[in-house]
Short mmCIF file of C-alpha atoms in Angstrom, two decimals:
data_model
loop_
_atom_site.label_atom_id
_atom_site.label_comp_id
_atom_site.label_asym_id
_atom_site.label_seq_id
_atom_site.Cartn_x
_atom_site.Cartn_y
_atom_site.Cartn_z
CA UNK A 370 -31.72 -4.89 -36.78
CA UNK A 371 -29.36 -7.43 -38.31
CA UNK A 372 -30.58 -9.10 -41.50
CA UNK A 373 -29.38 -12.02 -43.60
CA UNK A 374 -30.80 -12.90 -47.02
CA UNK A 375 -29.74 -16.01 -48.88
CA UNK A 376 -30.25 -16.75 -52.56
CA UNK A 377 -31.34 -18.75 -54.35
CA UNK A 378 -33.79 -20.55 -52.05
CA UNK A 379 -33.17 -23.77 -53.92
CA UNK A 380 -30.57 -24.87 -56.44
CA UNK A 381 -30.39 -28.01 -58.51
CA UNK A 382 -27.04 -28.91 -60.07
CA UNK A 383 -25.72 -31.75 -62.13
CA UNK A 384 -22.78 -33.55 -60.59
CA UNK A 385 -19.64 -31.62 -61.55
CA UNK A 386 -21.52 -28.39 -62.33
CA UNK A 387 -19.91 -25.63 -60.26
CA UNK A 388 -21.98 -22.78 -58.81
CA UNK A 389 -22.20 -20.20 -56.03
CA UNK A 390 -24.59 -19.49 -53.21
CA UNK A 391 -25.12 -15.93 -52.05
CA UNK A 392 -25.53 -14.47 -48.57
CA UNK A 393 -26.29 -10.75 -48.32
CA UNK A 394 -26.18 -9.18 -44.90
CA UNK A 395 -26.69 -5.96 -42.99
CA UNK A 396 -25.25 -5.74 -39.52
CA UNK A 397 -24.15 -2.94 -37.24
CA UNK A 398 -20.50 -3.97 -37.10
CA UNK A 399 -19.65 -7.51 -38.18
CA UNK A 400 -18.04 -9.71 -35.57
CA UNK A 401 -18.22 -12.82 -37.75
CA UNK A 402 -20.05 -14.47 -40.64
CA UNK A 403 -20.64 -18.21 -40.50
CA UNK A 404 -21.56 -20.92 -42.98
CA UNK A 405 -23.22 -24.15 -41.91
CA UNK A 406 -24.48 -27.24 -43.67
CA UNK A 407 -27.70 -28.90 -42.53
CA UNK A 408 -28.84 -32.35 -43.56
CA UNK A 409 -32.53 -33.31 -43.20
CA UNK A 410 -33.47 -34.13 -39.60
CA UNK A 411 -30.11 -33.05 -38.21
CA UNK A 412 -28.58 -30.04 -36.55
CA UNK A 413 -26.44 -27.63 -38.57
CA UNK A 414 -22.79 -28.56 -39.03
CA UNK A 415 -20.19 -25.80 -38.94
CA UNK A 416 -18.25 -25.10 -42.13
CA UNK A 417 -16.52 -21.70 -41.96
CA UNK A 418 -16.14 -18.45 -40.05
CA UNK A 419 -15.13 -15.27 -41.90
CA UNK A 420 -14.21 -12.12 -40.00
CA UNK A 421 -13.32 -9.38 -42.46
CA UNK A 422 -13.81 -8.33 -46.07
CA UNK A 423 -11.40 -10.03 -48.43
CA UNK A 424 -11.07 -13.14 -46.33
CA UNK A 425 -11.43 -16.55 -48.00
CA UNK A 426 -11.58 -20.08 -46.60
CA UNK A 427 -11.63 -23.46 -48.32
CA UNK A 428 -12.61 -26.97 -47.41
CA UNK A 429 -12.63 -29.72 -50.01
CA UNK A 430 -15.00 -28.55 -52.79
CA UNK A 431 -16.24 -25.51 -50.84
CA UNK A 432 -14.79 -22.02 -50.78
CA UNK A 433 -16.27 -19.13 -48.81
CA UNK A 434 -15.53 -15.48 -49.54
CA UNK A 435 -16.56 -12.25 -47.83
CA UNK A 436 -17.12 -8.65 -48.88
CA UNK A 437 -18.55 -5.78 -46.84
CA UNK A 438 -22.09 -6.61 -47.96
CA UNK A 439 -22.18 -10.27 -48.91
CA UNK A 440 -20.59 -13.66 -48.76
CA UNK A 441 -20.41 -16.38 -51.39
CA UNK A 442 -20.12 -20.09 -50.96
CA UNK A 443 -18.56 -21.49 -54.11
CA UNK A 444 -19.05 -25.17 -54.80
CA UNK A 445 -16.60 -26.64 -57.28
CA UNK A 446 -17.46 -29.88 -59.12
CA UNK A 447 -20.15 -30.87 -56.60
CA UNK A 448 -21.00 -34.46 -55.79
CA UNK A 449 -24.37 -35.89 -54.70
CA UNK A 450 -23.14 -36.01 -51.10
CA UNK A 451 -22.93 -32.20 -51.16
CA UNK A 452 -26.74 -32.11 -51.28
CA UNK A 453 -27.94 -30.29 -48.17
CA UNK A 454 -29.27 -26.95 -46.99
CA UNK A 455 -26.53 -24.34 -46.58
CA UNK A 456 -27.07 -21.71 -43.90
CA UNK A 457 -25.41 -18.34 -43.48
CA UNK A 458 -25.38 -16.43 -40.18
CA UNK A 459 -23.90 -13.20 -38.80
CA UNK A 460 -22.90 -12.05 -35.37
CA UNK A 461 -22.83 -8.37 -34.47
CA UNK A 462 -20.17 -6.47 -32.54
CA UNK A 463 -22.73 -4.21 -30.97
CA UNK A 464 -22.36 -5.06 -27.29
CA UNK A 465 -24.16 -8.39 -27.42
CA UNK A 466 -23.51 -11.76 -28.92
CA UNK A 467 -26.70 -12.81 -30.64
CA UNK A 468 -26.59 -14.58 -33.98
CA UNK A 469 -28.90 -14.01 -36.95
CA UNK A 470 -29.40 -16.76 -39.53
CA UNK A 471 -30.65 -16.64 -43.10
CA UNK A 472 -33.31 -19.06 -44.29
CA UNK A 473 -30.84 -21.14 -46.25
CA UNK A 474 -30.25 -22.46 -49.76
CA UNK A 475 -31.37 -26.01 -50.41
CA UNK A 476 -28.87 -27.61 -52.76
CA UNK A 477 -29.58 -30.78 -54.70
CA UNK A 478 -26.79 -32.38 -56.73
CA UNK A 479 -27.99 -34.90 -59.27
CA UNK A 480 -25.74 -37.79 -60.36
CA UNK B 483 -16.66 -37.71 -28.47
CA UNK B 484 -17.43 -33.99 -28.51
CA UNK B 485 -21.16 -33.49 -28.55
CA UNK B 486 -24.20 -31.49 -27.59
CA UNK B 487 -27.00 -33.66 -26.24
CA UNK B 488 -30.63 -32.61 -26.19
CA UNK B 489 -33.50 -34.44 -24.59
CA UNK B 490 -36.12 -35.37 -25.45
CA UNK B 491 -35.81 -35.73 -29.24
CA UNK B 492 -39.58 -35.70 -29.71
CA UNK B 493 -42.28 -34.32 -27.43
CA UNK B 494 -46.02 -33.90 -27.76
CA UNK B 495 -47.66 -31.92 -24.99
CA UNK B 496 -50.83 -30.00 -24.22
CA UNK B 497 -51.29 -26.27 -23.96
CA UNK B 498 -50.26 -24.89 -20.58
CA UNK B 499 -48.35 -27.89 -19.29
CA UNK B 500 -44.87 -26.77 -18.22
CA UNK B 501 -41.98 -28.55 -19.87
CA UNK B 502 -38.19 -28.48 -19.91
CA UNK B 503 -35.89 -29.43 -22.76
CA UNK B 504 -32.43 -30.26 -21.53
CA UNK B 505 -29.15 -29.47 -23.26
CA UNK B 506 -25.73 -30.62 -22.18
CA UNK B 507 -22.29 -30.21 -23.78
CA UNK B 508 -19.06 -32.04 -22.93
CA UNK B 509 -16.58 -29.59 -24.49
CA UNK B 510 -16.27 -27.05 -21.69
CA UNK B 511 -17.67 -24.39 -24.00
CA UNK B 512 -18.51 -20.93 -22.66
CA UNK B 513 -21.17 -19.92 -25.18
CA UNK B 514 -24.47 -21.76 -25.45
CA UNK B 515 -27.69 -20.84 -27.20
CA UNK B 516 -31.15 -22.04 -28.12
CA UNK B 517 -32.79 -21.72 -31.53
CA UNK B 518 -36.10 -22.61 -33.03
CA UNK B 519 -36.40 -23.55 -36.69
CA UNK B 520 -39.62 -23.03 -38.60
CA UNK B 521 -40.29 -23.46 -42.34
CA UNK B 522 -39.69 -20.22 -44.23
CA UNK B 523 -38.31 -18.47 -41.14
CA UNK B 524 -35.06 -20.30 -40.68
CA UNK B 525 -33.22 -20.56 -37.40
CA UNK B 526 -34.12 -17.88 -34.87
CA UNK B 527 -32.21 -17.39 -31.66
CA UNK B 528 -34.29 -17.63 -28.49
CA UNK B 529 -31.74 -17.10 -25.72
CA UNK B 530 -28.00 -17.29 -25.39
CA UNK B 531 -25.52 -17.53 -22.54
CA UNK B 532 -21.95 -16.29 -22.54
CA UNK B 533 -21.05 -18.10 -19.32
CA UNK B 534 -22.43 -19.41 -16.05
CA UNK B 535 -25.18 -17.14 -14.69
CA UNK B 536 -24.93 -14.87 -17.78
CA UNK B 537 -27.88 -15.10 -20.17
CA UNK B 538 -29.54 -12.73 -22.61
CA UNK B 539 -32.46 -12.61 -25.00
CA UNK B 540 -32.20 -13.43 -28.67
CA UNK B 541 -34.74 -12.51 -31.30
CA UNK B 542 -37.73 -14.55 -30.06
CA UNK B 543 -37.54 -14.93 -26.24
CA UNK B 544 -41.25 -14.52 -25.43
CA UNK B 545 -42.70 -17.57 -23.72
CA UNK B 546 -39.33 -19.12 -22.91
CA UNK B 547 -36.97 -19.17 -19.94
CA UNK B 548 -33.43 -20.41 -19.57
CA UNK B 549 -30.89 -20.89 -16.82
CA UNK B 550 -27.14 -21.50 -16.75
CA UNK B 551 -26.20 -22.76 -13.32
CA UNK B 552 -23.45 -25.03 -14.61
CA UNK B 553 -21.19 -24.54 -17.59
CA UNK B 554 -22.23 -27.76 -19.30
CA UNK B 555 -26.03 -27.43 -19.01
CA UNK B 556 -28.44 -24.95 -20.55
CA UNK B 557 -32.07 -26.04 -20.17
CA UNK B 558 -34.93 -24.41 -22.06
CA UNK B 559 -38.12 -23.99 -20.06
CA UNK B 560 -41.60 -23.41 -21.43
CA UNK B 561 -43.71 -22.37 -18.44
CA UNK B 562 -47.04 -22.43 -20.29
CA UNK B 563 -46.59 -23.79 -23.82
CA UNK B 564 -48.91 -22.67 -26.58
CA UNK B 565 -49.51 -24.11 -30.07
CA UNK B 566 -47.40 -21.34 -31.67
CA UNK B 567 -44.39 -22.82 -29.89
CA UNK B 568 -44.69 -25.98 -31.96
CA UNK B 569 -41.32 -26.08 -33.68
CA UNK B 570 -37.96 -27.79 -34.08
CA UNK B 571 -35.57 -26.66 -31.36
CA UNK B 572 -31.78 -26.74 -31.42
CA UNK B 573 -29.25 -26.16 -28.70
CA UNK B 574 -25.73 -25.09 -29.68
CA UNK B 575 -22.43 -24.45 -27.95
CA UNK B 576 -19.15 -22.86 -29.00
CA UNK B 577 -15.80 -22.28 -27.32
CA UNK B 578 -15.89 -18.48 -27.27
CA UNK B 579 -18.21 -15.53 -27.41
CA UNK B 580 -17.62 -15.08 -31.14
CA UNK B 581 -19.63 -18.25 -31.71
CA UNK B 582 -16.87 -19.78 -33.81
CA UNK B 583 -17.38 -23.38 -34.78
CA UNK B 584 -20.70 -23.85 -33.02
CA UNK B 585 -21.73 -27.43 -32.33
CA UNK B 586 -25.44 -28.15 -32.58
CA UNK B 587 -27.50 -30.81 -30.88
CA UNK B 588 -29.69 -33.28 -32.75
CA UNK B 589 -32.82 -31.21 -32.27
CA UNK B 590 -36.05 -31.55 -30.31
CA UNK B 591 -39.29 -31.66 -32.25
CA UNK B 592 -41.98 -30.18 -30.03
CA UNK B 593 -45.71 -30.30 -30.76
CA UNK B 594 -48.11 -28.38 -28.54
CA UNK B 595 -51.77 -29.33 -28.98
#
């Protein structure tokens, strides 16, 4: 059974204080690992897809990296508008296309 | 504007009264799926569809039905809702079976009393 564990559950940062969110996963053959951002009362918003270990992707202050066991979402010099819940999900290669999500990291950036 | 539209946004119903939550996408996406989101449990996939007339179970399919008769629509049917199906539901679509860049709807908050 595919599993995704995100840590920490919640993170409070001062504006400009860089940090990383962790996503550990077990999957029987990784087809893709995804990062989403979710604001309160809204649906998740896609950020990145990573396919293989060593891959990195960047978007503004966010950078996602992938190893064979975990992914990190690095947030550089965050701003208050980066406050949200960040979700990680994996999709397995094993003959079907279902997606497994972690429970998320709730990030609060204080001015 | 590219979007996934769910209706209704809010619904309160009674145990056993059949209901349908509609989902429509205007991006010609092949892959669509339904999730429920509960505190502490995160998003859990209910059903997904890789194309018209092709659907399969996710992690929590019990008590739900889906159909994919047209590419753009993927309704979620609760034949006999129970209180444990009270949740926030999301529909999502993506252009391919790898679920890249999934677009999510605004959510449907369902309460079953």
